[in-house]
Every structure is written in structure tokens, then in C-alpha cells.
XYZ file of C-alpha atoms in Angstrom:
404
model
C -45.469 -19.583 -241.195
C -43.555 -16.440 -240.559
C -45.294 -13.294 -241.821
C -42.261 -11.548 -242.936
C -43.546 -10.278 -246.653
C -40.108 -10.607 -250.086
C -40.235 -9.077 -253.553
C -41.262 -11.983 -255.333
C -45.076 -11.765 -255.931
C -47.250 -14.619 -258.163
C -47.121 -12.279 -261.711
C -43.394 -11.032 -261.481
C -41.847 -12.270 -265.208
C -45.012 -12.295 -266.694
C -45.161 -9.944 -269.632
C -49.151 -8.182 -270.691
C -49.689 -6.505 -273.940
C -52.848 -4.487 -273.246
C -55.332 -2.943 -276.171
C -57.435 -1.534 -274.031
C -59.130 1.853 -273.661
C -62.010 3.491 -270.604
C -62.750 0.364 -267.913
C -62.971 -3.374 -267.646
C -59.700 -4.227 -269.775
C -57.319 -0.941 -268.037
C -59.561 -1.885 -264.852
C -58.390 -6.050 -265.628
C -54.521 -5.283 -265.956
C -54.322 -2.370 -263.767
C -54.706 -5.987 -260.776
C -52.632 -8.155 -262.872
C -49.491 -5.145 -262.182
C -50.777 -5.392 -258.503
C -49.501 -8.449 -258.742
C -46.063 -8.251 -260.326
C -46.828 -8.549 -264.085
C -45.477 -6.130 -266.065
C -48.745 -4.690 -268.139
C -47.465 -2.136 -271.626
C -50.504 -0.525 -272.380
C -50.738 -0.075 -275.835
C -51.998 3.219 -276.842
C -53.291 5.984 -279.752
C -51.276 8.676 -280.443
C -52.609 12.111 -279.307
C -55.563 10.773 -277.957
C -54.068 7.327 -276.452
C -56.303 6.099 -274.002
C -60.373 7.565 -274.276
C -60.643 7.824 -270.528
C -58.218 9.468 -270.107
C -60.007 12.938 -271.490
C -62.927 12.058 -269.035
C -62.387 14.930 -266.951
C -59.828 16.476 -265.072
C -60.607 16.264 -261.100
C -57.319 15.644 -259.751
C -54.855 17.987 -260.396
C -56.008 17.417 -264.050
C -55.646 13.917 -265.259
C -59.295 12.064 -265.334
C -60.597 10.401 -262.338
C -61.049 7.153 -264.159
C -58.007 7.522 -265.897
C -56.274 8.021 -262.674
C -58.028 4.523 -260.775
C -57.807 2.211 -263.803
C -53.862 2.988 -264.265
C -51.700 2.815 -262.030
C -48.148 0.035 -262.176
C -48.209 0.358 -266.200
C -45.848 0.865 -268.579
C -47.327 3.284 -271.722
C -46.547 3.257 -275.894
C -47.954 5.084 -278.304
C -48.350 3.320 -281.979
C -50.795 3.763 -284.938
C -51.238 1.018 -285.398
C -52.294 1.440 -288.995
C -49.163 1.840 -290.307
C -47.372 -1.196 -291.257
C -44.441 -0.245 -289.262
C -46.276 0.663 -285.619
C -47.561 -3.060 -286.896
C -44.497 -5.236 -286.409
C -43.070 -2.790 -283.386
C -46.911 -5.016 -282.067
C -44.943 -8.266 -282.662
C -41.733 -7.555 -281.254
C -43.781 -6.444 -278.381
C -46.469 -9.834 -278.725
C -42.464 -12.769 -279.052
C -41.875 -11.430 -275.260
C -46.225 -11.130 -274.482
C -47.453 -14.159 -271.904
C -50.455 -12.096 -272.162
C -53.118 -9.530 -274.715
C -55.309 -8.021 -273.486
C -58.074 -6.269 -276.263
C -61.570 -4.802 -275.649
C -60.976 -3.001 -279.015
C -64.841 -1.935 -280.732
C -66.217 -4.825 -282.313
C -64.025 -7.180 -284.237
C -61.050 -4.626 -284.829
C -59.010 -7.019 -283.259
C -59.457 -9.604 -286.063
C -59.176 -6.862 -288.460
C -55.517 -6.270 -287.242
C -54.249 -9.514 -287.025
C -54.960 -10.214 -283.406
C -57.262 -12.806 -283.563
C -56.513 -15.917 -281.082
C -56.469 -17.987 -284.503
C -54.481 -15.722 -285.409
C -52.196 -15.622 -282.626
C -51.835 -19.205 -281.497
C -50.262 -20.307 -284.766
C -46.949 -17.902 -284.121
C -47.298 -17.273 -280.138
C -48.857 -21.005 -279.203
C -47.996 -20.107 -275.298
C -49.686 -16.745 -275.264
C -53.048 -16.144 -274.041
C -55.850 -13.083 -274.918
C -58.044 -12.283 -273.872
C -61.204 -10.703 -275.319
C -63.145 -7.694 -273.559
C -66.102 -7.339 -275.779
C -69.959 -5.971 -274.337
C -72.021 -9.449 -276.382
C -69.791 -11.737 -276.774
C -68.907 -13.415 -280.611
C -71.715 -14.598 -282.403
C -75.494 -13.672 -281.488
C -77.206 -10.915 -283.045
C -75.902 -7.907 -280.622
C -72.026 -9.076 -281.728
C -71.391 -5.533 -283.387
C -73.394 -3.678 -280.948
C -72.320 -1.349 -279.470
C -71.662 -1.696 -275.697
C -71.512 0.770 -273.450
C -71.624 0.427 -268.997
C -75.235 1.656 -268.652
C -77.023 0.269 -271.602
C -75.101 -3.194 -270.491
C -76.815 -2.116 -267.012
C -79.870 -1.941 -268.366
C -79.659 -5.013 -271.447
C -79.504 -6.845 -268.080
C -82.307 -6.444 -265.666
C -79.934 -3.822 -263.259
C -81.722 -1.360 -263.335
C -85.005 -3.171 -263.143
C -84.548 -3.279 -259.665
C -82.757 0.137 -259.063
C -84.640 3.151 -257.356
C -87.620 3.632 -256.189
C -91.069 2.696 -257.942
C -93.197 5.000 -256.324
C -90.665 8.410 -256.608
C -88.162 8.094 -259.225
C -88.346 4.854 -260.820
C -84.915 3.314 -262.581
C -81.645 4.420 -261.159
C -78.673 3.649 -262.973
C -75.782 2.100 -260.172
C -72.867 5.482 -259.440
C -69.737 3.735 -260.433
C -69.246 1.439 -263.177
C -71.206 -1.608 -262.428
C -71.031 -3.308 -265.603
C -67.240 -2.781 -266.357
C -65.665 -3.192 -262.968
C -67.640 -7.189 -263.579
C -65.962 -6.974 -266.464
C -62.889 -6.550 -265.647
C -63.486 -8.807 -262.638
C -64.138 -11.695 -264.796
C -60.862 -10.746 -267.374
C -58.772 -11.199 -264.812
C -59.270 -14.305 -263.059
C -60.297 -16.012 -266.624
C -56.349 -14.939 -266.938
C -54.753 -15.131 -263.360
C -57.082 -19.402 -264.397
C -55.060 -19.300 -268.221
C -51.938 -18.862 -266.111
C -52.789 -21.781 -264.257
C -53.735 -24.133 -266.829
C -50.754 -23.061 -269.485
C -48.605 -24.139 -266.725
C -50.087 -27.588 -266.840
C -50.066 -27.896 -271.154
C -47.595 -25.211 -271.841
C -50.129 -23.778 -274.133
C -51.747 -20.842 -274.247
C -55.824 -20.041 -274.532
C -58.816 -17.216 -275.399
C -60.112 -16.389 -272.537
C -63.421 -14.636 -273.989
C -65.957 -11.533 -271.142
C -68.437 -10.590 -272.473
C -70.374 -7.500 -270.223
C -73.920 -8.896 -270.038
C -72.860 -12.444 -269.635
C -70.804 -10.944 -266.033
C -73.589 -8.695 -265.365
C -76.383 -10.776 -265.375
C -74.319 -13.505 -262.910
C -74.390 -10.470 -260.581
C -78.382 -10.881 -260.711
C -78.393 -14.122 -259.839
C -80.626 -13.906 -256.570
C -83.672 -11.385 -258.795
C -83.961 -13.606 -261.601
C -84.692 -16.938 -259.664
C -86.654 -14.890 -257.047
C -88.531 -14.009 -261.044
C -88.325 -18.432 -261.790
C -90.750 -19.185 -264.199
C -92.098 -15.921 -264.492
C -92.687 -15.386 -260.435
C -92.849 -11.467 -259.619
C -89.223 -10.329 -259.572
C -87.913 -7.414 -256.856
C -89.679 -4.561 -256.713
C -87.552 -1.553 -256.736
C -87.019 -0.309 -253.075
C -84.370 2.257 -253.194
C -81.778 1.588 -250.578
C -83.486 -1.108 -248.582
C -83.762 -4.381 -249.268
C -86.843 -6.065 -251.570
C -87.551 -9.045 -249.299
C -85.582 -8.353 -245.402
C -87.024 -5.730 -243.380
C -85.653 -3.655 -241.889
C -82.848 -3.397 -243.818
C -82.370 0.039 -245.110
C -82.343 3.877 -243.972
C -83.868 5.508 -241.295
C -83.448 9.069 -240.398
C -82.807 10.208 -236.868
C -84.358 13.394 -235.456
C -80.856 14.936 -236.039
C -81.204 15.214 -239.878
C -79.245 12.749 -239.811
C -79.378 8.819 -241.288
C -78.436 5.302 -240.059
C -78.722 2.123 -242.247
C -79.699 -1.033 -240.427
C -78.764 -4.655 -241.600
C -81.990 -7.199 -238.995
C -81.593 -10.393 -240.653
C -82.462 -12.862 -238.124
C -85.533 -12.929 -234.985
C -82.529 -13.298 -232.504
C -82.278 -9.910 -233.812
C -86.026 -8.979 -234.028
C -85.616 -9.349 -230.595
C -82.888 -7.475 -229.200
C -84.619 -4.289 -231.553
C -87.197 -4.525 -230.264
C -85.428 -4.705 -226.570
C -83.115 -2.609 -226.908
C -82.567 -0.670 -229.769
C -86.500 0.318 -230.207
C -87.208 0.152 -226.518
C -91.267 -1.468 -227.464
C -90.568 -5.128 -226.046
C -94.747 -5.416 -227.033
C -93.995 -5.485 -230.497
C -91.913 -8.712 -230.709
C -94.953 -10.639 -230.439
C -96.776 -8.319 -232.512
C -98.636 -10.768 -235.175
C -97.751 -8.255 -237.621
C -93.970 -8.385 -237.047
C -93.608 -12.827 -235.529
C -91.858 -13.679 -239.018
C -89.668 -11.043 -241.761
C -92.251 -11.157 -244.277
C -94.672 -10.525 -242.108
C -92.350 -7.812 -241.382
C -91.275 -7.151 -245.366
C -95.552 -7.360 -246.165
C -96.209 -4.783 -243.364
C -92.659 -3.022 -243.348
C -95.187 1.119 -243.888
C -96.317 -0.510 -240.908
C -93.048 -1.076 -239.076
C -91.376 1.547 -240.935
C -93.760 4.650 -238.926
C -93.576 3.301 -235.737
C -88.880 3.350 -236.149
C -88.943 6.012 -237.714
C -90.976 7.345 -234.249
C -88.671 6.617 -232.586
C -85.417 7.657 -234.293
C -87.298 10.931 -234.699
C -86.501 11.332 -230.202
C -83.342 10.457 -230.616
C -79.436 11.819 -232.832
C -78.155 8.935 -235.452
C -74.623 8.562 -232.406
C -77.177 7.776 -230.041
C -79.060 5.456 -232.377
C -75.845 3.062 -233.692
C -74.634 3.189 -230.058
C -78.067 1.009 -229.483
C -77.456 -0.981 -232.829
C -74.363 -2.277 -231.259
C -75.292 -2.856 -228.400
C -77.828 -4.869 -229.957
C -75.033 -6.799 -231.762
C -77.570 -5.279 -234.877
C -75.621 -4.659 -238.105
C -75.425 -0.806 -238.916
C -73.875 1.536 -241.163
C -73.657 5.569 -241.511
C -74.162 6.429 -244.667
C -70.800 8.388 -246.079
C -69.646 10.833 -248.559
C -67.025 10.672 -250.970
C -65.748 12.970 -248.042
C -65.503 10.985 -245.484
C -64.841 7.599 -247.603
C -61.138 9.380 -248.582
C -61.441 9.934 -243.696
C -63.011 6.587 -243.201
C -60.987 5.877 -239.610
C -61.001 1.742 -239.998
C -58.908 2.536 -243.817
C -56.397 4.844 -242.090
C -56.095 2.399 -239.007
C -55.502 -0.698 -240.834
C -52.972 1.029 -243.328
C -54.426 0.735 -245.901
C -53.754 3.963 -248.042
C -50.535 4.720 -249.438
C -49.139 6.697 -252.587
C -48.324 6.968 -255.984
C -46.136 8.882 -258.830
C -48.045 10.428 -261.263
C -47.782 13.187 -264.177
C -48.718 15.716 -262.577
C -47.227 14.250 -258.890
C -47.803 11.745 -255.911
C -51.018 10.603 -255.439
C -53.007 8.519 -252.533
C -54.578 5.648 -253.940
C -56.064 2.466 -251.823
C -54.081 -0.715 -251.915
C -55.309 -3.773 -253.616
C -58.129 -5.396 -251.549
C -56.927 -8.544 -251.195
C -53.418 -8.240 -248.592
C -50.821 -11.189 -248.596
C -48.529 -11.356 -246.163
C -45.752 -12.948 -248.559
C -45.671 -10.262 -250.854
C -46.397 -6.852 -251.018
C -48.285 -5.225 -254.048
C -46.814 -3.673 -256.661
C -47.463 -0.135 -256.314
C -45.588 1.910 -258.905
C -47.077 4.984 -261.492
C -50.452 6.428 -263.101
C -48.271 6.544 -266.982
C -47.995 10.209 -269.185
C -49.268 9.071 -272.467
C -45.984 6.993 -274.569
C -44.154 7.946 -271.485
C -41.637 4.349 -272.206
C -42.072 4.496 -275.674
C -37.797 5.507 -276.329
C -37.240 2.543 -273.598
C -39.336 -0.307 -275.095
C -38.029 0.494 -278.589
C -34.855 1.170 -277.187
C -35.063 -2.387 -275.534
C -37.005 -3.646 -279.070
C -33.497 -3.621 -279.737
C -34.091 0.310 -282.233
C -31.440 2.994 -282.142
C -31.970 6.462 -280.916
C -31.539 7.113 -284.618
C -34.284 4.803 -285.736
C -36.468 5.744 -282.431
C -35.508 9.747 -284.097
C -36.833 8.868 -287.519
C -40.245 6.924 -285.936
C -41.020 9.837 -283.530
C -41.175 12.561 -286.287
C -42.964 10.003 -289.106
C -45.623 9.505 -286.319
C -45.390 5.901 -285.941
C -45.363 6.346 -282.150
C -45.279 8.987 -279.774
C -42.732 9.416 -277.118
C -43.853 11.101 -274.174
């Protein structure tokens, strides 16, 4: 098979209309855009997607927004006005997918429920993303990432029980999980439409998305068994697995998985072969039960070594390990550079670096286009729909449309 890439992408010719804000829906649709889909982002005039205002860390733009909105077109419509609804309908006539994560019930009140749309647009795929899903007593509850981390049980297994208690994930993990399931759900709906000719509804609950990721701790606590304990950056059931200090003030992350590695660890890393047959540590569950005693031994040995020497020994023993990078370290990560994983995209604040999508293909290059300004493409999209320059000016003057 040839490794030569062509310009044909999997979702070329697919148009996505998205009434989106924050992270879950924008992360989903950005990935559809990576695969070639035309994503038209419908925003409020004036403020737009409220994630635009989260911070100003990227030369005045918000970090979340830059991350989740490249390769999109922005049209700013005041959907409270009837003529803006007409424009949205015209956009939907040409669309393959509608994605929305508005407040609970807002899409239905705007006439954007799947049942309503399916009558007029039978091939349209509708993806609804919400905090708790349709039905049930939680249907109308507000849902933000931290709250879903709490409801899903995620916070019950994070942090350090002895010191600081629970700790939220440092990125929007509930939004990310929902965005990923929305993305794959839409791809499966497009495949299904190819067989049936009919659009379908994809419903995503943030709660259900993150609970799915909690499968291990849930089954670990099956039938009221004791749940996993909070162990900081260590593992609840595998040991040694986690961070250990070195003598130069560094930290080395270790992941030891089996008995063969335990032997290598004792002989080549700790250089304490007598520990191999120590009854306290002769199986993983014993090492986990006696982790305080074993940790004291490891810390004592590592105190004589700098982090680089510890990592050299671990590599020689073929035991998984890692440095504990901060964000500066990730930007400069030698592996990402060696594999050429960075590229650039345009934005309203100039050229910005961006990471290529993790799923690389030998058949096509991902679409890596600009991050849009608010309403940047309003005039062009209206012209495509057949509006005259005079009509576009009137729509702008009346506040129905904002052009960036």
C-alpha cells in the first residue's frame, strides 16, 4: 500500500451546523472538522460562545476556545428574532449534522428537536449533548464539568485521603468524555445513514460518558465491596506504581506491572536482590498491602541518586517510567518534536502552534485551518444562501446578524 497522502478526507462534503458553547460540543465538532467536515458555528451576536471569555492567555484569546475551535466558520445570529430563525433553517437545508449543547430544553423550544427536524430534513443527524440526559429527575439540572466529576464518582477516587482529600481533574474531563462520545456517535450515525438513507438522533449525557470511564472503580466496589482508596498519583491496587523522589529534588514516575519486572527492579534498579524473596513483597497484592514499608526502601535508595540515574536504571531494567513534566516541558517534549507532531494555524491574533490530531492516517492529512473570530464568516455564508449585499447590510444594522 502506498504511503502517499491525497487531499481526500473522510468527511469532505459533510456540513455540520453547531449551536455550541463551552467544551463538549466544540471539542466534538473540531474533530469532525479535522476529518474534513465543514463546521458552521452559530454564535450569539456580541458575546458569542461564552468560552471566548474564559481567559486571555493566548495573546488575548481564551485557551479553551483556541483549543476547540480551529477549522470552523462563525456566523453570529440572534435566534430570538424570526428572520435569524429563517437563516438557520436555510443552513439546515444544506446540512448533514446538527450538534447542540444548549441549556436543557432550549433546542426543543427553538424548534430544533429531532422529532421536529426529521419531518423536514429526514437525512439530518441530530446530536444533543446535555449534562444528565433526557428524562429523570436530573433532566433540568445545570451541569458543569466539576459537578459531573462529582456526580459520576470521579472525585471519590482522586486526591490524597490522608492530606488534601478529593481533587478535580486539571482539565475538563467530563466535557472531553462527552465530546468524544458525541464525535464517535456522529461518525456511526453517518455510517448508518449510508445504509438506510435516514438521519438519526445521537443523545449524549455528560454523566453517562464519565460514568462509563469509571468502570474499573465501580466493578472494584461491586456488591458493596470497599471502593478504591484515594492514593494521589499512585495506583490503588498496583505497587510500586506512582511518583518517587530522587536525591536531586526531582520526581520519577514508575509503573511496575508484573513479577518479572519486580525481579529486575530489585536487581538492577534498587540493587537489593535480597528483596526478591522478601515475603512482604513476593506478589503484587502483598506489595500493595505493605506499600509504606516498600516505599521507605525505595525512597532510601533513590535518595542516593539523581533523577537521570534512576531513569537510566529503570530503562536498563525495561521498567516503565516517566518524567513529571509541567506545561513548559510538554511544549518542548522531545518525542512530540521528533515525530513532527506540531503544526500551525491562523487565528485573529496571528499564527499559533497546534498539535496534530492523535489519530494519524497514512491516507490523508487532517484539516488544520484557522480559529474564527466572532461572526467572521457571517457575510460570506449569507451570500452563499443568496442574500444580496443590501440584505446583508440590513440584517447587520438590525442586529439579526453580526459580521466579524
